mmCIF file of C-alpha atoms in Angstrom:
data_model
loop_
_atom_site.group_PDB
_atom_site.id
_atom_site.type_symbol
_atom_site.label_atom_id
_atom_site.label_comp_id
_atom_site.label_asym_id
_atom_site.label_seq_id
_atom_site.Cartn_x
_atom_site.Cartn_y
_atom_site.Cartn_z
ATOM 1 C CA UNK U 1 0.000 0.000 0.000
ATOM 2 C CA UNK U 2 1.107 3.546 -0.699
ATOM 3 C CA UNK U 3 2.912 5.099 2.238
ATOM 4 C CA UNK U 4 1.836 8.668 1.428
ATOM 5 C CA UNK U 5 -1.552 10.124 0.566
ATOM 6 C CA UNK U 6 -0.011 12.427 -2.040
ATOM 7 C CA UNK U 7 2.978 11.309 -4.126
ATOM 8 C CA UNK U 8 4.936 13.744 -6.291
ATOM 9 C CA UNK U 9 5.609 12.122 -9.660
ATOM 10 C CA UNK U 10 7.876 13.174 -12.500
ATOM 11 C CA UNK U 11 8.425 11.959 -16.063
ATOM 12 C CA UNK U 12 11.532 12.930 -18.010
ATOM 13 C CA UNK U 13 11.590 13.524 -21.756
ATOM 14 C CA UNK U 14 15.244 14.096 -22.535
ATOM 15 C CA UNK U 15 17.711 13.210 -25.261
ATOM 16 C CA UNK U 16 20.494 10.674 -24.733
ATOM 17 C CA UNK U 17 24.152 11.387 -25.347
ATOM 18 C CA UNK U 18 24.471 9.246 -28.438
ATOM 19 C CA UNK U 19 27.166 6.562 -28.373
ATOM 20 C CA UNK U 20 28.123 7.109 -24.714
ATOM 21 C CA UNK U 21 26.785 5.034 -21.841
ATOM 22 C CA UNK U 22 28.650 6.982 -19.164
ATOM 23 C CA UNK U 23 27.586 10.414 -20.468
ATOM 24 C CA UNK U 24 23.942 9.403 -20.759
ATOM 25 C CA UNK U 25 24.061 7.951 -17.238
ATOM 26 C CA UNK U 26 25.511 11.216 -15.944
ATOM 27 C CA UNK U 27 22.592 13.016 -17.595
ATOM 28 C CA UNK U 28 20.158 10.653 -15.851
ATOM 29 C CA UNK U 29 21.747 11.434 -12.476
ATOM 30 C CA UNK U 30 21.659 15.189 -13.149
ATOM 31 C CA UNK U 31 17.966 14.899 -14.052
ATOM 32 C CA UNK U 32 17.235 13.002 -10.835
ATOM 33 C CA UNK U 33 18.887 15.774 -8.832
ATOM 34 C CA UNK U 34 16.959 18.429 -10.748
ATOM 35 C CA UNK U 35 13.678 16.643 -10.013
ATOM 36 C CA UNK U 36 14.632 16.398 -6.349
ATOM 37 C CA UNK U 37 14.487 20.185 -6.063
ATOM 38 C CA UNK U 38 10.743 19.897 -6.754
ATOM 39 C CA UNK U 39 10.191 17.358 -3.966
ATOM 40 C CA UNK U 40 9.799 14.449 -6.386
ATOM 41 C CA UNK U 41 9.099 10.996 -4.949
ATOM 42 C CA UNK U 42 9.313 9.008 -8.208
ATOM 43 C CA UNK U 43 10.740 9.708 -11.657
ATOM 44 C CA UNK U 44 10.438 7.671 -14.861
ATOM 45 C CA UNK U 45 12.908 7.768 -17.771
ATOM 46 C CA UNK U 46 12.405 6.560 -21.391
ATOM 47 C CA UNK U 47 12.769 3.076 -22.836
ATOM 48 C CA UNK U 48 16.367 1.789 -23.088
ATOM 49 C CA UNK U 49 17.580 5.313 -22.434
ATOM 50 C CA UNK U 50 21.055 4.188 -21.387
ATOM 51 C CA UNK U 51 23.061 4.322 -23.520
ATOM 52 C CA UNK U 52 20.391 5.088 -26.173
ATOM 53 C CA UNK U 53 17.514 3.434 -27.994
ATOM 54 C CA UNK U 54 18.777 1.534 -31.103
ATOM 55 C CA UNK U 55 17.183 3.877 -33.627
ATOM 56 C CA UNK U 56 19.611 2.563 -36.248
ATOM 57 C CA UNK U 57 17.744 -0.748 -36.301
ATOM 58 C CA UNK U 58 14.593 0.979 -37.566
ATOM 59 C CA UNK U 59 16.210 2.755 -40.513
ATOM 60 C CA UNK U 60 19.178 0.538 -41.472
ATOM 61 C CA UNK U 61 18.957 -2.801 -43.342
ATOM 62 C CA UNK U 62 20.230 -5.709 -41.211
ATOM 63 C CA UNK U 63 23.224 -6.316 -43.474
ATOM 64 C CA UNK U 64 24.558 -2.842 -42.619
ATOM 65 C CA UNK U 65 23.801 -2.871 -38.880
ATOM 66 C CA UNK U 66 26.916 -4.672 -37.638
ATOM 67 C CA UNK U 67 29.042 -1.634 -36.716
ATOM 68 C CA UNK U 68 26.196 0.136 -34.909
ATOM 69 C CA UNK U 69 25.115 -3.028 -33.126
ATOM 70 C CA UNK U 70 28.652 -3.708 -31.872
ATOM 71 C CA UNK U 71 28.939 -0.116 -30.637
ATOM 72 C CA UNK U 72 25.726 -0.617 -28.691
ATOM 73 C CA UNK U 73 27.271 -3.713 -27.106
ATOM 74 C CA UNK U 74 30.302 -1.647 -26.037
ATOM 75 C CA UNK U 75 28.198 1.046 -24.369
ATOM 76 C CA UNK U 76 25.463 -1.126 -22.861
ATOM 77 C CA UNK U 77 24.824 -1.707 -19.171
ATOM 78 C CA UNK U 78 25.862 -4.642 -17.019
ATOM 79 C CA UNK U 79 23.367 -5.139 -14.172
ATOM 80 C CA UNK U 80 24.619 -4.613 -11.541
ATOM 81 C CA UNK U 81 27.652 -2.614 -12.592
ATOM 82 C CA UNK U 82 29.296 0.823 -12.490
ATOM 83 C CA UNK U 83 26.531 2.604 -14.423
ATOM 84 C CA UNK U 84 23.708 1.134 -12.342
ATOM 85 C CA UNK U 85 25.654 2.014 -9.195
ATOM 86 C CA UNK U 86 25.790 5.662 -10.290
ATOM 87 C CA UNK U 87 22.016 5.790 -10.668
ATOM 88 C CA UNK U 88 21.504 3.989 -7.367
ATOM 89 C CA UNK U 89 23.666 6.535 -5.605
ATOM 90 C CA UNK U 90 21.619 9.399 -7.068
ATOM 91 C CA UNK U 91 18.343 7.691 -6.081
ATOM 92 C CA UNK U 92 19.619 7.207 -2.528
ATOM 93 C CA UNK U 93 20.976 10.753 -2.307
ATOM 94 C CA UNK U 94 17.633 12.196 -3.460
ATOM 95 C CA UNK U 95 15.424 9.701 -1.568
ATOM 96 C CA UNK U 96 13.632 8.932 -4.814
ATOM 97 C CA UNK U 97 12.189 5.919 -6.622
ATOM 98 C CA UNK U 98 13.744 5.794 -10.098
ATOM 99 C CA UNK U 99 12.490 3.785 -13.084
ATOM 100 C CA UNK U 100 15.083 3.568 -15.840
ATOM 101 C CA UNK U 101 15.217 1.774 -19.179
ATOM 102 C CA UNK U 102 18.580 0.355 -20.247
ATOM 103 C CA UNK U 103 20.170 -1.797 -22.896
ATOM 104 C CA UNK U 104 21.373 -4.609 -20.653
ATOM 105 C CA UNK U 105 24.372 -6.666 -21.709
ATOM 106 C CA UNK U 106 24.416 -10.202 -20.371
ATOM 107 C CA UNK U 107 27.565 -11.766 -21.817
ATOM 108 C CA UNK U 108 26.830 -12.243 -25.526
ATOM 109 C CA UNK U 109 23.267 -10.897 -25.633
ATOM 110 C CA UNK U 110 21.512 -7.568 -25.224
ATOM 111 C CA UNK U 111 18.103 -7.084 -23.609
ATOM 112 C CA UNK U 112 15.561 -4.297 -23.312
ATOM 113 C CA UNK U 113 15.556 -4.015 -19.532
ATOM 114 C CA UNK U 114 13.594 -1.946 -17.029
ATOM 115 C CA UNK U 115 15.119 -1.179 -13.644
ATOM 116 C CA UNK U 116 13.200 0.011 -10.585
ATOM 117 C CA UNK U 117 15.294 1.569 -7.836
ATOM 118 C CA UNK U 118 13.894 2.108 -4.362
ATOM 119 C CA UNK U 119 14.744 5.220 -2.333
ATOM 120 C CA UNK U 120 17.624 3.278 -0.785
ATOM 121 C CA UNK U 121 19.282 3.020 -4.200
ATOM 122 C CA UNK U 122 18.646 -0.727 -4.291
ATOM 123 C CA UNK U 123 17.369 -2.288 -7.528
ATOM 124 C CA UNK U 124 14.106 -3.933 -6.479
ATOM 125 C CA UNK U 125 13.046 -4.998 -9.975
ATOM 126 C CA UNK U 126 14.963 -5.956 -13.089
ATOM 127 C CA UNK U 127 12.742 -7.123 -15.908
ATOM 128 C CA UNK U 128 13.302 -7.726 -19.595
ATOM 129 C CA UNK U 129 10.864 -6.914 -22.372
ATOM 130 C CA UNK U 130 9.214 -10.235 -23.091
ATOM 131 C CA UNK U 131 9.045 -9.843 -26.875
ATOM 132 C CA UNK U 132 11.085 -7.225 -28.763
ATOM 133 C CA UNK U 133 8.985 -5.472 -31.391
ATOM 134 C CA UNK U 134 9.485 -5.748 -35.151
ATOM 135 C CA UNK U 135 12.982 -4.338 -35.941
ATOM 136 C CA UNK U 136 14.041 -4.749 -32.292
ATOM 137 C CA UNK U 137 14.219 -8.527 -32.700
ATOM 138 C CA UNK U 138 17.513 -8.044 -34.533
ATOM 139 C CA UNK U 139 18.937 -6.306 -31.452
ATOM 140 C CA UNK U 140 17.577 -7.822 -28.233
ATOM 141 C CA UNK U 141 16.863 -11.240 -26.820
ATOM 142 C CA UNK U 142 13.520 -12.167 -25.263
ATOM 143 C CA UNK U 143 12.683 -11.738 -21.602
ATOM 144 C CA UNK U 144 10.683 -14.124 -19.421
ATOM 145 C CA UNK U 145 7.926 -14.028 -16.829
ATOM 146 C CA UNK U 146 10.197 -13.686 -13.809
ATOM 147 C CA UNK U 147 10.015 -9.898 -13.939
ATOM 148 C CA UNK U 148 6.363 -9.640 -14.854
ATOM 149 C CA UNK U 149 5.250 -8.448 -11.433
ATOM 150 C CA UNK U 150 4.648 -5.411 -9.261
ATOM 151 C CA UNK U 151 7.067 -4.610 -6.461
ATOM 152 C CA UNK U 152 6.736 -2.766 -3.181
ATOM 153 C CA UNK U 153 8.801 0.385 -2.745
ATOM 154 C CA UNK U 154 8.995 2.966 0.013
ATOM 155 C CA UNK U 155 6.244 5.001 -1.640
ATOM 156 C CA UNK U 156 3.898 2.577 -3.427
ATOM 157 C CA UNK U 157 3.554 -0.685 -5.332
ATOM 158 C CA UNK U 158 5.158 -0.265 -8.756
ATOM 159 C CA UNK U 159 4.706 -2.118 -12.067
ATOM 160 C CA UNK U 160 6.393 -1.492 -15.413
ATOM 161 C CA UNK U 161 6.087 -2.418 -19.083
ATOM 162 C CA UNK U 162 7.961 -1.243 -22.157
ATOM 163 C CA UNK U 163 6.404 0.135 -25.323
ATOM 164 C CA UNK U 164 4.240 -2.325 -27.249
ATOM 165 C CA UNK U 165 4.073 -4.714 -24.321
ATOM 166 C CA UNK U 166 1.065 -2.527 -23.572
ATOM 167 C CA UNK U 167 -0.622 -4.128 -26.582
ATOM 168 C CA UNK U 168 -0.375 -7.503 -24.850
ATOM 169 C CA UNK U 169 -3.478 -7.500 -22.607
ATOM 170 C CA UNK U 170 -2.328 -10.553 -20.655
ATOM 171 C CA UNK U 171 0.979 -8.879 -19.746
ATOM 172 C CA UNK U 172 -0.952 -5.857 -18.500
ATOM 173 C CA UNK U 173 -3.388 -8.072 -16.623
ATOM 174 C CA UNK U 174 -0.501 -9.801 -14.834
ATOM 175 C CA UNK U 175 0.484 -6.463 -13.302
ATOM 176 C CA UNK U 176 -3.110 -5.537 -12.587
ATOM 177 C CA UNK U 177 -3.607 -8.832 -10.764
ATOM 178 C CA UNK U 178 -0.451 -8.095 -8.782
ATOM 179 C CA UNK U 179 -2.127 -4.878 -7.594
ATOM 180 C CA UNK U 180 0.173 -2.231 -9.018
ATOM 181 C CA UNK U 181 -0.660 1.254 -7.753
ATOM 182 C CA UNK U 182 1.655 3.169 -10.072
ATOM 183 C CA UNK U 183 2.320 1.836 -13.550
ATOM 184 C CA UNK U 184 5.521 3.073 -15.202
ATOM 185 C CA UNK U 185 5.501 2.895 -18.992
ATOM 186 C CA UNK U 186 8.409 3.660 -21.293
ATOM 187 C CA UNK U 187 8.576 4.295 -25.039
ATOM 188 C CA UNK U 188 11.513 5.357 -27.250
ATOM 189 C CA UNK U 189 10.005 8.603 -28.584
ATOM 190 C CA UNK U 190 11.223 10.331 -31.760
ATOM 191 C CA UNK U 191 9.914 7.470 -33.830
ATOM 192 C CA UNK U 192 7.258 6.840 -36.502
ATOM 193 C CA UNK U 193 5.530 10.235 -36.235
ATOM 194 C CA UNK U 194 2.505 11.800 -34.582
ATOM 195 C CA UNK U 195 0.400 8.670 -34.980
ATOM 196 C CA UNK U 196 2.730 6.870 -32.549
ATOM 197 C CA UNK U 197 2.172 9.531 -29.902
ATOM 198 C CA UNK U 198 -1.591 9.447 -30.468
ATOM 199 C CA UNK U 199 -1.734 5.661 -30.136
ATOM 200 C CA UNK U 200 0.438 5.806 -27.043
ATOM 201 C CA UNK U 201 -1.931 8.225 -25.340
ATOM 202 C CA UNK U 202 -4.902 5.928 -25.989
ATOM 203 C CA UNK U 203 -2.969 2.969 -24.612
ATOM 204 C CA UNK U 204 -1.792 4.526 -21.360
ATOM 205 C CA UNK U 205 -5.121 6.177 -20.607
ATOM 206 C CA UNK U 206 -6.936 2.896 -21.177
ATOM 207 C CA UNK U 207 -4.542 1.031 -18.889
ATOM 208 C CA UNK U 208 -5.081 3.593 -16.135
ATOM 209 C CA UNK U 209 -8.843 3.116 -16.397
ATOM 210 C CA UNK U 210 -8.732 -0.661 -16.655
ATOM 211 C CA UNK U 211 -6.164 -1.140 -13.901
ATOM 212 C CA UNK U 212 -7.426 1.605 -11.616
ATOM 213 C CA UNK U 213 -3.879 2.860 -11.145
ATOM 214 C CA UNK U 214 -1.756 5.886 -11.978
ATOM 215 C CA UNK U 215 0.371 5.755 -15.134
ATOM 216 C CA UNK U 216 3.635 7.657 -15.515
ATOM 217 C CA UNK U 217 4.784 7.514 -19.136
ATOM 218 C CA UNK U 218 8.148 8.659 -20.455
ATOM 219 C CA UNK U 219 9.336 8.973 -24.044
ATOM 220 C CA UNK U 220 12.758 9.976 -25.353
ATOM 221 C CA UNK U 221 13.678 12.807 -27.671
ATOM 222 C CA UNK U 222 16.141 13.356 -30.517
ATOM 223 C CA UNK U 223 17.102 16.836 -31.691
ATOM 224 C CA UNK U 224 17.808 17.681 -35.326
ATOM 225 C CA UNK U 225 21.576 17.335 -34.939
ATOM 226 C CA UNK U 226 21.160 13.817 -33.584
ATOM 227 C CA UNK U 227 18.758 12.881 -36.365
ATOM 228 C CA UNK U 228 21.326 14.066 -38.909
ATOM 229 C CA UNK U 229 23.986 11.944 -37.223
ATOM 230 C CA UNK U 230 21.778 8.858 -37.405
ATOM 231 C CA UNK U 231 20.956 9.350 -41.097
ATOM 232 C CA UNK U 232 21.528 12.049 -43.734
ATOM 233 C CA UNK U 233 18.587 10.756 -45.788
ATOM 234 C CA UNK U 234 15.623 13.191 -45.502
ATOM 235 C CA UNK U 235 13.143 10.397 -46.180
ATOM 236 C CA UNK U 236 14.498 8.284 -43.328
ATOM 237 C CA UNK U 237 14.754 11.301 -41.045
ATOM 238 C CA UNK U 238 10.970 11.555 -41.124
ATOM 239 C CA UNK U 239 10.843 8.230 -39.276
ATOM 240 C CA UNK U 240 12.837 9.765 -36.410
ATOM 241 C CA UNK U 241 10.469 12.630 -35.607
ATOM 242 C CA UNK U 242 7.306 12.783 -33.526
ATOM 243 C CA UNK U 243 6.030 9.864 -31.496
ATOM 244 C CA UNK U 244 6.397 11.569 -28.114
ATOM 245 C CA UNK U 245 3.799 11.539 -25.342
ATOM 246 C CA UNK U 246 5.365 12.026 -21.931
ATOM 247 C CA UNK U 247 2.388 12.110 -19.595
ATOM 248 C CA UNK U 248 1.023 11.374 -16.141
ATOM 249 C CA UNK U 249 -2.461 9.822 -16.008
ATOM 250 C CA UNK U 250 -4.889 9.341 -13.111
ATOM 251 C CA UNK U 251 -6.901 6.157 -12.379
ATOM 252 C CA UNK U 252 -9.843 8.003 -13.945
ATOM 253 C CA UNK U 253 -7.961 8.181 -17.248
ATOM 254 C CA UNK U 254 -7.285 11.915 -17.281
ATOM 255 C CA UNK U 255 -4.062 13.859 -17.686
ATOM 256 C CA UNK U 256 -2.802 15.283 -14.408
ATOM 257 C CA UNK U 257 -0.614 17.827 -16.182
ATOM 258 C CA UNK U 258 0.049 19.024 -19.706
ATOM 259 C CA UNK U 259 1.731 16.219 -21.658
ATOM 260 C CA UNK U 260 5.077 16.836 -23.321
ATOM 261 C CA UNK U 261 5.096 15.998 -27.027
ATOM 262 C CA UNK U 262 8.266 17.678 -28.224
ATOM 263 C CA UNK U 263 11.537 18.958 -26.827
ATOM 264 C CA UNK U 264 13.298 18.167 -23.592
ATOM 265 C CA UNK U 265 11.751 18.669 -20.180
ATOM 266 C CA UNK U 266 10.405 17.173 -16.992
ATOM 267 C CA UNK U 267 6.697 17.135 -16.165
ATOM 268 C CA UNK U 268 5.357 16.863 -12.616
ATOM 269 C CA UNK U 269 2.055 15.937 -11.001
ATOM 270 C CA UNK U 270 0.681 15.131 -7.567
ATOM 271 C CA UNK U 271 -0.819 11.645 -7.300
ATOM 272 C CA UNK U 272 -3.755 11.552 -4.884
ATOM 273 C CA UNK U 273 -3.680 7.895 -3.921
ATOM 274 C CA UNK U 274 -7.295 8.003 -2.732
ATOM 275 C CA UNK U 275 -8.293 8.077 -6.419
ATOM 276 C CA UNK U 276 -7.320 4.401 -6.725
ATOM 277 C CA UNK U 277 -10.042 3.286 -4.315
ATOM 278 C CA UNK U 278 -12.474 5.763 -5.854
ATOM 279 C CA UNK U 279 -11.982 4.109 -9.244
ATOM 280 C CA UNK U 280 -11.887 0.508 -8.024
ATOM 281 C CA UNK U 281 -15.074 0.972 -5.985
ATOM 282 C CA UNK U 282 -16.821 1.238 -9.344
ATOM 283 C CA UNK U 283 -14.832 -1.366 -11.292
ATOM 284 C CA UNK U 284 -12.082 -3.610 -9.962
ATOM 285 C CA UNK U 285 -10.891 -5.762 -12.879
ATOM 286 C CA UNK U 286 -9.071 -8.194 -10.596
ATOM 287 C CA UNK U 287 -11.606 -8.149 -7.773
ATOM 288 C CA UNK U 288 -15.346 -7.774 -7.704
ATOM 289 C CA UNK U 289 -15.537 -7.189 -11.475
ATOM 290 C CA UNK U 290 -13.566 -10.340 -12.348
ATOM 291 C CA UNK U 291 -14.954 -13.801 -13.090
ATOM 292 C CA UNK U 292 -12.040 -16.165 -12.381
ATOM 293 C CA UNK U 293 -14.229 -19.265 -12.755
ATOM 294 C CA UNK U 294 -14.737 -18.172 -16.384
ATOM 295 C CA UNK U 295 -11.625 -16.167 -17.250
ATOM 296 C CA UNK U 296 -8.191 -16.390 -15.657
ATOM 297 C CA UNK U 297 -4.520 -15.904 -16.516
ATOM 298 C CA UNK U 298 -1.796 -18.549 -16.249
ATOM 299 C CA UNK U 299 1.659 -17.000 -15.788
ATOM 300 C CA UNK U 300 4.999 -18.817 -15.774
ATOM 301 C CA UNK U 301 7.216 -16.787 -13.441
ATOM 302 C CA UNK U 302 10.230 -19.087 -13.726
ATOM 303 C CA UNK U 303 13.483 -17.526 -14.831
ATOM 304 C CA UNK U 304 14.438 -19.264 -18.062
ATOM 305 C CA UNK U 305 17.967 -20.688 -17.791
ATOM 306 C CA UNK U 306 20.009 -22.495 -20.425
ATOM 307 C CA UNK U 307 21.921 -24.499 -17.835
ATOM 308 C CA UNK U 308 20.917 -26.230 -14.612
ATOM 309 C CA UNK U 309 23.536 -27.998 -12.495
ATOM 310 C CA UNK U 310 22.487 -31.236 -10.852
ATOM 311 C CA UNK U 311 24.076 -32.458 -7.660
ATOM 312 C CA UNK U 312 23.193 -35.407 -5.427
ATOM 313 C CA UNK U 313 22.617 -34.675 -1.759
ATOM 314 C CA UNK U 314 22.165 -37.943 0.143
ATOM 315 C CA UNK U 315 19.313 -39.708 -1.634
ATOM 316 C CA UNK U 316 17.670 -36.554 -2.862
ATOM 317 C CA UNK U 317 18.451 -34.825 -6.135
ATOM 318 C CA UNK U 318 18.843 -31.078 -6.043
ATOM 319 C CA UNK U 319 18.777 -28.817 -9.064
ATOM 320 C CA UNK U 320 20.427 -25.435 -8.851
ATOM 321 C CA UNK U 321 19.773 -22.827 -11.528
ATOM 322 C CA UNK U 322 22.906 -21.001 -12.573
#
């Protein structure tokens, strides 16, 4: 349950420092400290913001992606590691819950990973996007159900999904059934055009209504110089504009502040946690409005491992996941 009646929320729409994991992480920490001056309790950053979203994969044929993909490997985040420690220190210093999207490197694979830091700076959730979308399948591996859950933090119970995972109703329902109070959604931003931002708004407002929770949504931003670096082709540059909808939504499906659809900035809103009960009194999708004898969700929360070591202890066999 939420520890405060009113929670100050923030969503950051900022541009990465292209091709530099450490510089983008430093920008994240600076943004956390800026938000702290406004009394912020929780801040959400964009999808795979550190070191940067792999925009190249959307505009470059696979045969030409090798150099950019290898650079992403070089700059990606080991969890835990030096870059995650920097963010944890900032979260602890500012007494803030931080939700950050990273490109996670796990040996020879990359993953679209969401990290939730508690106010202590501890990572209380690490989850991987369960199915990379379209062009992203060339870049990231698949996640599993082990991270598909809500977690308790010092301020509230937090759930998170990335981008088009919000079009998977069963993934959303898993978090609803786990009683998330604040849902943190992340999208890349600066992609596809205005239609992407419009669709995003529909999606996050619907989830707030259906779940009876608050939604904090963050999208990234590319400026014109960065777009020119990514591609000199004017036709392809069009695919790297628009698609931003940084917003904070109430359980009643309304914006709690003016959304940010272009440029860099941080938006803030007060979350009145009493609105959750007000909404769920009318319609609780995982309570009095559910029909589990007719409709239910089966979720495999096991962490998927490629190797399990087997050892014999007396007469019993014990399997240890590595």
